[in-house]
Structures are given as structure tokens and as C-alpha cells.
Short mmCIF file of C-alpha atoms in Angstrom, two decimals:
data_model
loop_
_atom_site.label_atom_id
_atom_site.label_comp_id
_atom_site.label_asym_id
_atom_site.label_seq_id
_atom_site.Cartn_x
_atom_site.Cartn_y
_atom_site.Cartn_z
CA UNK A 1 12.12 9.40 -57.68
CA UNK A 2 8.15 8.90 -57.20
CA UNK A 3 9.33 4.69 -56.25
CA UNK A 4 11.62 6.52 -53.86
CA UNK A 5 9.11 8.36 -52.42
CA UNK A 6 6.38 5.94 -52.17
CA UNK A 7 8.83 3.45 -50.64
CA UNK A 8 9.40 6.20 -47.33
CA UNK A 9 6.12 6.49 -47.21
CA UNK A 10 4.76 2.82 -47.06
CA UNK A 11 7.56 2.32 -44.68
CA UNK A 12 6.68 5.60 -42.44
CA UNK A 13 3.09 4.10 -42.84
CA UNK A 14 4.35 0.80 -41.34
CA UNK A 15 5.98 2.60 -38.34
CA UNK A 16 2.63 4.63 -37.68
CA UNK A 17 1.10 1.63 -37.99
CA UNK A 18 3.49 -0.07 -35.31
CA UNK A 19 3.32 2.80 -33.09
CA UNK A 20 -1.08 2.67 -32.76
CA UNK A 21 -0.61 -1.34 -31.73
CA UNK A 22 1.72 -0.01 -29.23
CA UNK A 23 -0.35 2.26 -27.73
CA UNK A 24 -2.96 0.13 -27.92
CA UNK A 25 -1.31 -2.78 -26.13
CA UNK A 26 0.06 -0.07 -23.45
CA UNK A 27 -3.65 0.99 -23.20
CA UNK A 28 -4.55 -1.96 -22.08
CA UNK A 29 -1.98 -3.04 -19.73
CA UNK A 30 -2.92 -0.72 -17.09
CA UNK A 31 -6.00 -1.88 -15.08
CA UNK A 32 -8.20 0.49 -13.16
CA UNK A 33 -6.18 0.07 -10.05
CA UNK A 34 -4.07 2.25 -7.11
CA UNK A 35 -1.14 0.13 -5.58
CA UNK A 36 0.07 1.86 -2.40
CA UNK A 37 3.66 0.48 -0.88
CA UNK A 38 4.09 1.73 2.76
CA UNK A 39 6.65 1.86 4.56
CA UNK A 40 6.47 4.62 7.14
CA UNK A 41 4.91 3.22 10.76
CA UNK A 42 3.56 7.21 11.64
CA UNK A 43 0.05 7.56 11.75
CA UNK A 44 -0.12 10.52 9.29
CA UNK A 45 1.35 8.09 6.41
CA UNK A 46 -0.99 5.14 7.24
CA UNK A 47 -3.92 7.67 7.64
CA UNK A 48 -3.58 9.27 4.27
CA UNK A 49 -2.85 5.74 2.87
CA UNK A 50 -6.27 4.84 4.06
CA UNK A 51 -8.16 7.85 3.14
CA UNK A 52 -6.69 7.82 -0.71
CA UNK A 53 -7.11 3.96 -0.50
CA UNK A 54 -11.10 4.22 0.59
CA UNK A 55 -11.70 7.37 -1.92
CA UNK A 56 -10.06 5.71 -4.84
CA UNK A 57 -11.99 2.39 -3.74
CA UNK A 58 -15.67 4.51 -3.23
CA UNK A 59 -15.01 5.42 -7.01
CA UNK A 60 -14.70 1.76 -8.36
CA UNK A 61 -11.20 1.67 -8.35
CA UNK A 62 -9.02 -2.03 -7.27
CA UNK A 63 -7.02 -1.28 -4.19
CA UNK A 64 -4.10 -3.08 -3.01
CA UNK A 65 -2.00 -1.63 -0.36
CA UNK A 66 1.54 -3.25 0.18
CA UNK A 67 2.48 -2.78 4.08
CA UNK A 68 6.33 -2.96 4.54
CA UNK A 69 8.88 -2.35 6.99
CA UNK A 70 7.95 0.13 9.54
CA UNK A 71 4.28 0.01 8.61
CA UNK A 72 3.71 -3.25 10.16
CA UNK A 73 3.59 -1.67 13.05
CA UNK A 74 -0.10 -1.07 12.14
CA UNK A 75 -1.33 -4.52 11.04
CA UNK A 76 0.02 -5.99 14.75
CA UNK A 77 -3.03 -6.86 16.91
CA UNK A 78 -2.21 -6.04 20.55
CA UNK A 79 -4.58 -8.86 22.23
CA UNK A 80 -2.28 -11.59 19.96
CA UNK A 81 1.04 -12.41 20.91
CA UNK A 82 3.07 -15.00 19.21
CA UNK A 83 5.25 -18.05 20.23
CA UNK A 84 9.37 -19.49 19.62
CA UNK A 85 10.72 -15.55 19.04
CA UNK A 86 14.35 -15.23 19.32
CA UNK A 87 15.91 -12.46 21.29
CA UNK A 88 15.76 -9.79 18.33
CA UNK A 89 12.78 -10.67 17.82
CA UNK A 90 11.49 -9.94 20.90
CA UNK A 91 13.50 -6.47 21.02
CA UNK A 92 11.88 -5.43 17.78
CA UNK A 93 8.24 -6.48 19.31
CA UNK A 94 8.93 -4.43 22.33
CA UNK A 95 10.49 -1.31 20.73
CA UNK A 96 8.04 -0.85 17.89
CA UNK A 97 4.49 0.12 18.63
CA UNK A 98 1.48 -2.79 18.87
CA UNK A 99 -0.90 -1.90 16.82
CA UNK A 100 -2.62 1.11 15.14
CA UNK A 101 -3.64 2.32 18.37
CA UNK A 102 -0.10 2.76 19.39
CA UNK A 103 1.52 4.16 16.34
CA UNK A 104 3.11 7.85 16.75
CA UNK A 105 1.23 11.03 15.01
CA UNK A 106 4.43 11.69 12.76
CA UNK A 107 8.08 12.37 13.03
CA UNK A 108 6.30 15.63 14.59
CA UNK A 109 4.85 13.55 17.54
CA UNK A 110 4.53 16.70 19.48
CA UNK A 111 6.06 15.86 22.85
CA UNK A 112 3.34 12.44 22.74
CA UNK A 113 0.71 14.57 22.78
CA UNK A 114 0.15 14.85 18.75
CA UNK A 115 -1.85 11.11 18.60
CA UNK A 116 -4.49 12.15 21.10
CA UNK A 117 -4.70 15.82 19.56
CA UNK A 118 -5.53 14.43 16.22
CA UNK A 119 -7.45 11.41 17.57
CA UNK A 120 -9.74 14.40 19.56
CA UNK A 121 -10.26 16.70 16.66
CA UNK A 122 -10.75 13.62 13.80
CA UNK A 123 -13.64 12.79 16.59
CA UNK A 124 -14.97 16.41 16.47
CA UNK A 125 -15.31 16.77 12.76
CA UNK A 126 -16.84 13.18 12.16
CA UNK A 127 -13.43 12.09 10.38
CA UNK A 128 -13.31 7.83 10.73
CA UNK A 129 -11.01 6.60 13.16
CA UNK A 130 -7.90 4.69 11.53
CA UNK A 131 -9.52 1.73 13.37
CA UNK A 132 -12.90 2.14 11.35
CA UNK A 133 -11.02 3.33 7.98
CA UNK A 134 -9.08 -0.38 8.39
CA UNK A 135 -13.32 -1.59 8.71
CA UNK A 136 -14.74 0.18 6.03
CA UNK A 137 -11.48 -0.87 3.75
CA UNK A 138 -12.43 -4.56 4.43
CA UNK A 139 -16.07 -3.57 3.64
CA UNK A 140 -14.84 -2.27 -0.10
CA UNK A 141 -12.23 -4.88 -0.93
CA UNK A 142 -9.09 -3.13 -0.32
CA UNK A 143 -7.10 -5.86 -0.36
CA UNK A 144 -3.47 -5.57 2.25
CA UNK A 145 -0.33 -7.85 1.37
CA UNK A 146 2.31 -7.94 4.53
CA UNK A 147 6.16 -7.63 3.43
CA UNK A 148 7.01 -11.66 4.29
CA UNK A 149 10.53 -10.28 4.19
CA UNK A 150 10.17 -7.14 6.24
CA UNK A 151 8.39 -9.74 8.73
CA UNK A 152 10.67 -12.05 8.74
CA UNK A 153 13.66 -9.88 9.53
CA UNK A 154 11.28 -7.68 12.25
CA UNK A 155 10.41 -11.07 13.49
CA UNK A 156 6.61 -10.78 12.91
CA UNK A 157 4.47 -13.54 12.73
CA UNK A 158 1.49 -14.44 11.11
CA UNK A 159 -0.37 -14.75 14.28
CA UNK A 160 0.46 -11.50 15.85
CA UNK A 161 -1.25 -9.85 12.94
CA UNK A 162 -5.23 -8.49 12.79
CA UNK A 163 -7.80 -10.13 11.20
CA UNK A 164 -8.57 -8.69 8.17
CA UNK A 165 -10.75 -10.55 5.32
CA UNK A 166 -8.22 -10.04 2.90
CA UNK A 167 -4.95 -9.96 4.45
CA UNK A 168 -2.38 -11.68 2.26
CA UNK A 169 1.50 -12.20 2.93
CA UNK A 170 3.93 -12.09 -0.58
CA UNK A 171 7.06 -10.81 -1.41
CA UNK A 172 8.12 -7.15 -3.02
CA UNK A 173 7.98 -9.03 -6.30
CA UNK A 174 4.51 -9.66 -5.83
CA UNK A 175 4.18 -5.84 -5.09
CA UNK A 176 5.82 -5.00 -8.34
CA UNK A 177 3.70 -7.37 -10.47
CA UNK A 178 0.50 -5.80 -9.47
CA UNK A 179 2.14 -2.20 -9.60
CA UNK A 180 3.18 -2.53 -13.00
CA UNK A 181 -0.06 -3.46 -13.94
CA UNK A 182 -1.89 -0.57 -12.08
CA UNK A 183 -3.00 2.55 -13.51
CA UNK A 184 -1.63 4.93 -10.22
CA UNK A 185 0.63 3.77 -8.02
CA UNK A 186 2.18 5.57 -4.94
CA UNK A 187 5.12 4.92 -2.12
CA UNK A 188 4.18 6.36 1.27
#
């Protein structure tokens, strides 16, 4: 009876055992870093993408920010205009807006006039513009990875896109990868 007893206890000792290199392991897997996937093109979204992204970056923190779909919208320099589009292409480019200066407030846009009503009082209460927020990102490493898929199919290219010291273009796999390894990670 006492072999019996020792026996289920070396082997629930084992499985404690087990458990702490586990937790341990999953401990360490998680780096001191917020991933952010976008996917919304409204100002609001990329705005509070920005100002989490900067915070979270002010405190020491990695930031990567993965800009797909609709958010490209954003990351599309108006002065740059690229080459050899087909007609889709071209349709997407018209209908979706150039650059952060031209993105829509929210799905509340406010008959057109919600961009300049929040671009007026963000100037009144010394809140950075989404044009200096991209700045002051660049200035604290926040890295920004385009969608080459969502790209591809909105028929972006590379040279249409702002200049940004580290701009990167990968794949949602790429996105995941880094996520997984990321102590916070959020969808916007």
C-alpha cells in the first residue's frame, strides 16, 4: 500500500514537474511586443491604431502594425502615382481614398464634415495629427508591414506607397509569426 502510494506520488511529482517547464517555456515565448492587424481604411481605426501603437512604443514596447485591406488606403502617398495598372486597378485607385489625408472620419462620416471636425478640434487640444503620429512612429521604431496580397488584389504598388523608414511588404503568414510571438496583440 505505502509502494502504491509513493508510486502516485513520484508520478504526480513528475507531472508537476512537467507542468513548471511548460510554463516556463510559455513564459518565454511571448516577447515584449503589440502586433496590430488593420484592416478598416476610417480614420478613427488608423488613429487609435497609432495612438496605442506610439503609447505602447513610449513604454519600451516592439511595435509592428500589419496594414491590410482597406487600411492601405492610408499608406498611399498622393504626390506618387504608379505605372502598367490594369482597368481594376485603376477603379480601385480612383474609388478608394489617396492617402491619410483623404481617409473618411468613420462609418459616421457625418455628411463629410466629420474629418475636418476632428482634424479642427485634435488641432485645438494639441492632439498630433495622423500625419505627425505616422512621424513620430518612424522616430520610435514602429515598424509597418503592407498586406502583399491585399495589394496585389487592390492593385497597389510599391511605388504608390509613403516613405516610411521601416515599411516592409510580407504576407498574413508573416503577420501571424510575429503575433504568435507577441505578448498583446489586437485586430482593428
Amino acid at each position: 500500500m505505502q509502494e502504491d502510494i509513493n508510486t502516485k506520488l513520484s508520478h504526480l511529482q513528475e507531472q508537476i514537474d512537467s507542468l513548471k517547464e511548460k510554463i516556463v517555456t510559455l513564459e518565454n515565448s511571448r516577447k515584449d511586443q503589440l502586433s496590430i492587424a488593420l484592416v478598416s481604411g476610417d480614420l478613427d481605426k488608423i488613429m487609435a491604431a497609432m495612438v496605442i501603437s506610439l503609447a505602447a512604443a513610449a513604454l519600451d514596447t516592439q511595435v509592428k502594425l500589419f496594414f491590410s485591406f482597406w487600411s492601405l488606403s492610408a499608406l498611399r502617398d498622393n504626390k506618387k502615382k504608379a505605372k502598367g495598372k490594369d482597368f481594376i486597378s485603376k477603379m480601385f485607385g480612383l474609388m478608394l481614398p489617396d492617402g491619410k489625408d483623404k481617409l473618411k472620419l468613420s462609418k459616421m462620416n457625418m455628411a463629410g464634415m466629420g474629418r475636418m471636425m476632428i482634424n479642427y478640434l485634435m488641432k485645438k487640444q494639441g492632439v498630433l495629427s495622423l500625419e505627425q503620429m505616422f512621424k513620430e512612429a518612424a522616430e520610435l521604431g514602429i515598424e509597418i508591414t503592407v498586406c502583399e496580397m491585399s495589394m496585389n488584389l487592390m492593385g497597389f504598388k510599391k511605388e504608390e506607397m509613403i516613405d516610411y523608414p521601416n515599411l516592409r511588404y510580407a504576407g498574413a503568414t508573416t503577420f501571424v509569426a510575429e503575433a504568435n510571438e507577441s505578448s498583446t496583440q489586437l485586430f482593428i
